[in-house]
């Protein structure tokens, strides 16, 4: 499969007040998703050779990790992204890995929009792959400052599809694996508001109406006139909408969505491939997908793209902030207890630290052992409903890249060379 679809490359750079404006593409992830981010940024550089790529690392920055070797223009450390926080380590402790990676997005956006050379900043989840110059996105940016794509775009009156309309009530109407923001007053005002909300409320707590950064974006059509919603089926093709869209391959090998070249595909949930998630579809959507075989081929192709990096030790270890400094895993209950009372953040500026008797871990354990029920009461106040995704394996972060890649790669490597050539042919 080719990363090109024959569409002409468009240059969007202009010189204004002597400054050459450019488009910034950015993403944010933990170390286990860096192999995916590298594939994303390579696909972007193939379509936009002059763009600037930025990766925010929601993890401990390892020794020897260099942006040049990964083909990424800039890699931002977690320390620099949270430097404006009064208690940065306490703020990190409040979040699990998904919450943290999504909470950082508006902080990165706000910082990018303050650059004089930034014309627009486009966020893509690290597990996306871009196949075209994204003409619908740039056309929209000429008309509006905030560009969004919904999870699903077509109303249907089939009773068996009600599940797919109810789920966005939990996770948000818009999928925040993509958002484009132009460097205008509206764009900056949006970034400031979004950042303010995610300081405290980028959490997975369905009973409180929260799901990471996504649910907040439901307010954009109400708050900002200067926005546009893109419903083209070629954008943000993923397992939550593949059942609504026809996928095929042209004679030249180009992937088509409803007859037009795919703009970008979102391989969300790839690292959870197993009993329920099947890559670009799942058990619920499979009966409605028109070409499961081609969806499987795309998943296999993506596994092959990740293979080169996914099993490198630096990218296959556990999430650094999933553990106290003594190696004990931090539970979600402990995170909820900590964030339920602002006084705890002041009392324990580094809740990961366990030395001595005045640590957060000691305090939490004491509350539990004395039967105060404080942990449970605080969690109840916060709304303790968890994400419906598979729970993380003990000792490893959810979605460890080597697990998903290895599982699929073992299947892929037994296929014939002919099939492999068809998957990557242009």
XYZ file of C-alpha atoms in Angstrom:
426
model
C 0.000 0.000 0.000
C 1.322 3.388 -0.958
C 1.360 6.532 1.154
C 0.636 8.508 -1.999
C -2.650 8.637 -3.869
C -1.656 10.707 -6.870
C -3.048 13.995 -5.553
C -0.833 17.044 -6.089
C 1.235 18.415 -3.219
C -0.019 21.780 -2.037
C 2.207 24.315 -0.336
C 0.490 26.419 2.311
C 3.449 28.488 3.424
C 3.393 32.256 3.088
C 5.712 35.026 4.192
C 4.150 37.569 6.519
C 6.072 40.508 8.024
C 9.277 38.828 6.938
C 8.402 35.575 8.748
C 7.835 32.364 6.805
C 4.692 30.850 8.271
C 4.416 27.094 8.518
C 2.077 24.320 9.554
C 2.897 22.447 12.741
C 1.743 18.859 13.123
C 1.916 17.578 16.661
C 1.112 14.498 18.713
C 1.506 13.344 22.309
C 2.065 9.862 23.705
C 3.986 7.682 26.147
C 7.114 5.810 25.081
C 5.189 2.693 24.073
C 3.433 4.683 21.325
C 6.571 6.322 19.901
C 6.867 3.607 17.199
C 3.391 4.625 16.036
C 4.255 8.328 16.219
C 7.264 7.710 14.011
C 5.038 6.117 11.350
C 2.633 9.059 11.607
C 5.325 11.693 11.184
C 6.948 9.829 8.292
C 3.605 9.802 6.494
C 3.244 13.541 7.142
C 6.727 14.348 5.877
C 5.982 12.407 2.713
C 2.938 14.607 2.086
C 4.310 17.868 3.566
C 8.110 17.922 3.261
C 8.357 21.415 4.746
C 6.042 20.979 7.721
C 7.276 21.014 11.317
C 6.595 17.938 13.477
C 6.459 17.992 17.279
C 6.028 15.079 19.683
C 5.132 15.577 23.340
C 6.393 12.718 25.503
C 3.976 11.863 28.319
C 6.609 9.724 29.979
C 10.060 9.866 31.521
C 12.499 11.114 28.885
C 15.034 8.306 28.351
C 18.733 8.795 27.803
C 19.755 8.644 24.166
C 16.360 9.464 22.669
C 17.074 11.930 19.877
C 14.553 13.515 17.570
C 16.933 13.336 14.607
C 17.204 9.547 14.715
C 13.408 9.224 14.762
C 12.828 11.725 11.965
C 10.871 14.071 14.256
C 11.715 17.772 14.305
C 11.110 18.342 18.022
C 10.466 16.098 21.026
C 9.215 17.898 24.116
C 9.877 16.434 27.544
C 7.142 16.133 30.127
C 9.095 18.425 32.444
C 8.971 21.326 29.997
C 5.295 20.761 29.182
C 4.210 20.882 32.857
C 6.685 23.533 34.000
C 3.922 26.115 34.487
C 2.149 23.896 37.027
C 2.500 24.841 40.685
C 2.957 21.177 41.665
C 4.011 19.435 38.431
C 4.604 15.945 39.840
C 1.357 16.067 41.757
C -0.451 17.102 38.584
C 1.033 14.150 36.702
C 0.068 11.773 39.527
C -3.597 12.740 39.124
C -3.727 11.053 35.721
C -3.372 7.598 34.236
C -1.463 7.311 30.979
C -4.414 8.026 28.682
C -5.579 10.957 30.777
C -2.100 12.480 30.880
C -1.376 12.129 27.164
C -4.674 13.799 26.301
C -4.433 16.469 29.018
C -1.186 17.751 27.512
C -2.705 18.458 24.086
C -4.012 21.995 24.747
C -0.813 22.918 26.588
C 1.145 21.989 23.472
C -1.357 23.810 21.264
C -1.180 26.985 23.349
C 2.606 26.943 23.171
C 2.648 26.392 19.401
C 0.168 29.194 18.715
C 2.485 31.597 20.532
C 5.193 31.008 17.920
C 5.453 33.783 15.370
C 5.929 31.336 12.499
C 2.905 29.136 13.296
C 0.084 29.516 10.795
C -1.876 26.557 12.166
C -1.350 23.597 14.475
C -2.832 20.226 13.595
C -3.021 17.472 16.181
C -3.129 13.820 15.132
C -3.106 10.829 17.437
C 0.122 8.900 17.167
C -1.739 5.879 15.766
C -2.910 7.730 12.644
C -1.392 7.438 9.157
C -1.825 10.176 6.531
C -2.140 9.233 2.852
C -2.927 12.538 1.093
C -2.201 16.281 1.327
C -5.391 16.629 3.447
C -7.010 19.099 1.074
C -10.384 19.126 2.914
C -8.615 20.142 6.121
C -6.663 22.999 4.562
C -9.662 24.178 2.586
C -11.566 24.355 5.885
C -8.722 26.248 7.574
C -9.159 28.984 4.978
C -12.722 29.430 6.252
C -12.577 28.627 9.975
C -10.251 28.531 12.982
C -11.253 25.215 14.600
C -11.698 22.061 12.519
C -13.268 18.884 13.947
C -14.330 15.413 12.778
C -17.206 13.495 14.434
C -17.009 9.858 15.475
C -19.940 9.065 13.186
C -21.442 11.211 10.439
C -24.607 9.566 9.135
C -27.977 9.158 10.865
C -29.675 5.781 10.526
C -32.959 4.467 11.884
C -31.870 0.858 12.306
C -32.537 -0.347 15.849
C -29.409 -2.474 15.944
C -27.256 0.635 15.394
C -28.480 2.489 18.474
C -25.365 1.330 20.360
C -23.150 3.362 18.045
C -25.167 6.511 18.730
C -25.269 5.959 22.490
C -21.527 5.452 22.864
C -20.610 9.061 21.898
C -22.750 10.175 24.838
C -19.967 8.656 26.963
C -16.868 9.564 24.974
C -17.862 12.678 23.018
C -19.418 13.528 19.661
C -16.059 14.467 18.133
C -12.996 12.270 17.933
C -9.982 14.140 19.236
C -7.532 11.949 17.386
C -7.663 14.947 15.071
C -8.131 18.664 15.585
C -6.819 21.568 13.507
C -6.553 25.080 14.940
C -5.573 28.208 13.039
C -3.435 30.863 14.709
C -6.173 33.470 15.079
C -7.745 35.221 18.047
C -10.444 32.549 18.073
C -7.850 29.795 17.905
C -5.914 31.256 20.816
C -9.073 31.827 22.849
C -10.111 28.225 22.268
C -6.681 26.902 23.265
C -6.740 28.959 26.466
C -10.223 27.736 27.441
C -9.418 24.099 26.600
C -6.180 24.263 28.581
C -7.961 25.729 31.584
C -10.555 22.954 31.608
C -7.999 20.161 31.219
C -5.882 21.376 34.123
C -8.310 19.604 36.449
C -10.880 17.787 34.364
C -9.138 15.579 31.786
C -10.320 12.403 33.457
C -12.116 9.165 32.600
C -15.105 9.485 34.916
C -18.261 8.717 32.980
C -20.575 9.327 35.940
C -19.381 12.938 36.005
C -19.758 13.239 32.243
C -15.994 13.226 31.678
C -13.938 11.343 29.127
C -10.404 12.732 28.798
C -10.259 15.807 26.542
C -13.005 14.722 24.162
C -16.220 15.506 26.006
C -15.159 19.143 26.440
C -15.017 19.611 22.677
C -18.781 19.020 22.470
C -19.018 22.674 23.569
C -17.130 24.040 20.558
C -20.199 24.477 18.296
C -21.929 26.329 21.144
C -18.995 28.524 22.174
C -17.195 29.347 18.913
C -18.810 30.489 15.664
C -15.498 30.209 13.850
C -15.435 26.424 13.525
C -16.121 23.803 10.869
C -17.115 20.154 11.148
C -15.748 17.869 8.435
C -17.951 14.877 7.636
C -16.029 13.493 4.669
C -15.809 9.701 5.071
C -12.191 9.782 3.863
C -11.132 11.562 7.067
C -10.483 9.801 10.379
C -11.504 6.351 9.162
C -11.452 4.119 12.255
C -13.095 1.159 13.945
C -15.970 3.282 15.302
C -17.094 4.326 11.800
C -15.793 1.600 9.463
C -19.227 -0.052 9.595
C -20.731 3.099 7.999
C -18.191 3.449 5.214
C -17.329 1.294 2.226
C -13.646 0.467 1.930
C -12.049 -0.855 -1.252
C -8.806 -0.824 -3.205
C -8.285 0.708 -6.637
C -6.532 -1.123 -9.461
C -3.374 0.838 -8.605
C -3.517 -0.194 -4.934
C -4.909 3.043 -3.469
C -7.218 2.566 -0.489
C -10.635 4.075 -1.211
C -13.298 5.113 1.278
C -16.735 5.417 -0.325
C -14.947 5.541 -3.673
C -12.451 8.322 -2.856
C -8.822 8.089 -1.707
C -8.454 7.715 2.054
C -7.104 10.942 3.592
C -6.003 9.466 6.907
C -6.716 6.257 8.794
C -6.858 6.096 12.579
C -5.665 2.733 13.917
C -7.119 3.430 17.368
C -7.187 0.422 19.654
C -4.560 -1.377 17.592
C -2.546 -2.289 20.682
C -5.649 -3.851 22.232
C -6.280 -6.240 19.340
C -7.650 -9.416 20.846
C -11.037 -10.799 21.810
C -13.145 -7.674 21.200
C -11.044 -5.211 19.216
C -10.066 -6.457 15.770
C -8.060 -3.519 14.471
C -10.247 -1.381 12.208
C -13.434 -2.998 13.494
C -14.623 -4.787 16.617
C -17.106 -7.476 17.533
C -19.990 -4.998 17.539
C -19.238 -3.437 14.148
C -18.012 -6.537 12.298
C -21.467 -7.661 11.076
C -21.931 -4.298 9.349
C -18.479 -3.981 7.709
C -18.475 -4.601 3.984
C -14.888 -5.898 3.597
C -13.407 -7.392 6.745
C -10.607 -9.024 4.736
C -9.303 -5.659 3.528
C -9.580 -4.195 7.031
C -7.487 -7.119 8.281
C -4.915 -6.501 5.539
C -4.611 -2.872 6.613
C -4.108 -3.934 10.224
C -1.423 -6.396 9.132
C 0.255 -3.693 7.046
C 0.267 -1.351 10.036
C 1.771 -4.046 12.250
C 4.593 -4.382 9.755
C 5.245 -0.633 9.846
C 5.565 -0.722 13.646
C 7.700 -3.844 13.771
C 11.073 -2.100 13.390
C 10.702 -0.149 16.664
C 8.016 -1.800 18.755
C 10.244 -4.395 20.414
C 13.116 -2.048 21.225
C 13.494 -2.059 25.033
C 13.127 1.719 25.288
C 9.652 1.489 23.721
C 8.404 -1.768 25.262
C 8.821 -1.132 28.980
C 6.167 -0.024 31.469
C 4.968 3.560 31.787
C 7.305 5.351 34.190
C 4.532 7.202 36.021
C 2.547 4.047 36.617
C 4.739 3.332 39.655
C 5.966 4.848 42.896
C 9.712 5.305 43.161
C 9.950 2.016 45.100
C 8.498 0.092 42.144
C 5.000 -0.376 43.571
C 2.262 0.135 41.008
C 0.028 3.174 41.495
C -3.625 2.126 41.507
C -6.402 4.131 39.917
C -8.036 4.262 43.354
C -4.950 6.013 44.738
C -4.979 8.552 41.921
C -8.659 9.336 42.532
C -8.070 9.695 46.270
C -5.160 12.064 45.660
C -6.997 14.348 43.255
C -10.177 14.439 45.356
C -8.670 16.940 47.805
C -6.494 19.881 46.766
C -4.865 19.895 50.198
C -3.216 16.573 49.381
C -1.385 18.117 46.437
C -0.018 20.824 48.721
C 0.905 18.352 51.440
C 2.562 15.865 49.063
C 4.229 17.809 46.205
C 5.832 14.563 44.986
C 3.326 11.777 45.628
C 5.547 9.288 43.772
C 8.188 9.543 46.537
C 7.985 6.830 49.209
C 10.991 7.553 51.467
C 10.271 8.346 55.113
C 7.003 8.303 57.005
C 5.522 11.445 55.467
C 4.762 10.153 51.985
C 1.441 10.068 50.208
C 1.633 6.295 49.889
C 2.108 5.917 53.655
C -0.780 8.293 54.295
C -3.088 6.476 51.881
C -2.199 3.058 53.297
C -2.831 4.390 56.800
C -6.281 5.634 55.815
C -7.116 2.230 54.413
C -5.702 0.208 57.309
C -7.617 2.264 59.873
C -10.833 1.550 58.055
C -11.693 5.172 57.451
C -12.982 4.379 53.988
C -11.512 7.664 52.825
C -10.325 6.223 49.560
C -13.732 4.843 48.706
C -15.580 7.999 49.781
C -13.343 10.283 47.758
C -13.620 8.008 44.739
C -17.397 8.052 45.018
C -17.352 11.852 44.993
C -15.262 11.748 41.843
C -17.487 9.236 40.052
C -15.653 5.950 39.894
C -16.747 4.558 36.552
C -13.749 3.414 34.549
C -13.098 3.217 30.852
C -14.679 0.146 29.307
C -11.417 -0.818 27.611
C -9.514 -3.900 28.712
C -7.721 -3.385 32.040
C -3.929 -3.050 31.858
C -1.830 -6.097 32.556
C -0.070 -5.941 35.925
C 3.376 -4.436 35.561
C 2.832 -3.091 32.064
C 1.068 -0.011 30.710
C -2.206 -0.425 28.893
C -1.613 -1.018 25.221
C 2.060 -1.992 25.422
C 3.104 -1.792 21.812
C 5.150 -4.977 21.633
C 2.139 -7.094 22.686
C -0.176 -5.938 19.920
C 2.513 -5.861 17.249
C 3.865 -9.291 18.159
C 0.401 -10.846 18.180
C -0.412 -9.574 14.713
C 3.101 -9.936 13.325
C 3.142 -13.644 14.175
C 0.060 -14.000 12.004
C 1.405 -11.795 9.234
C 4.753 -13.520 8.835
C 3.085 -16.783 7.824
C 1.296 -15.185 4.910
C 2.538 -15.571 1.385
C 4.886 -13.070 -0.196
C 2.229 -12.423 -2.787
C -0.215 -11.176 -0.184
C 2.503 -9.092 1.446
C 3.266 -7.456 -1.892
C -0.416 -6.674 -2.410
C -0.591 -5.011 1.023
C 2.274 -2.638 0.292
C 1.968 -2.153 -3.448
C 1.172 1.215 -4.893
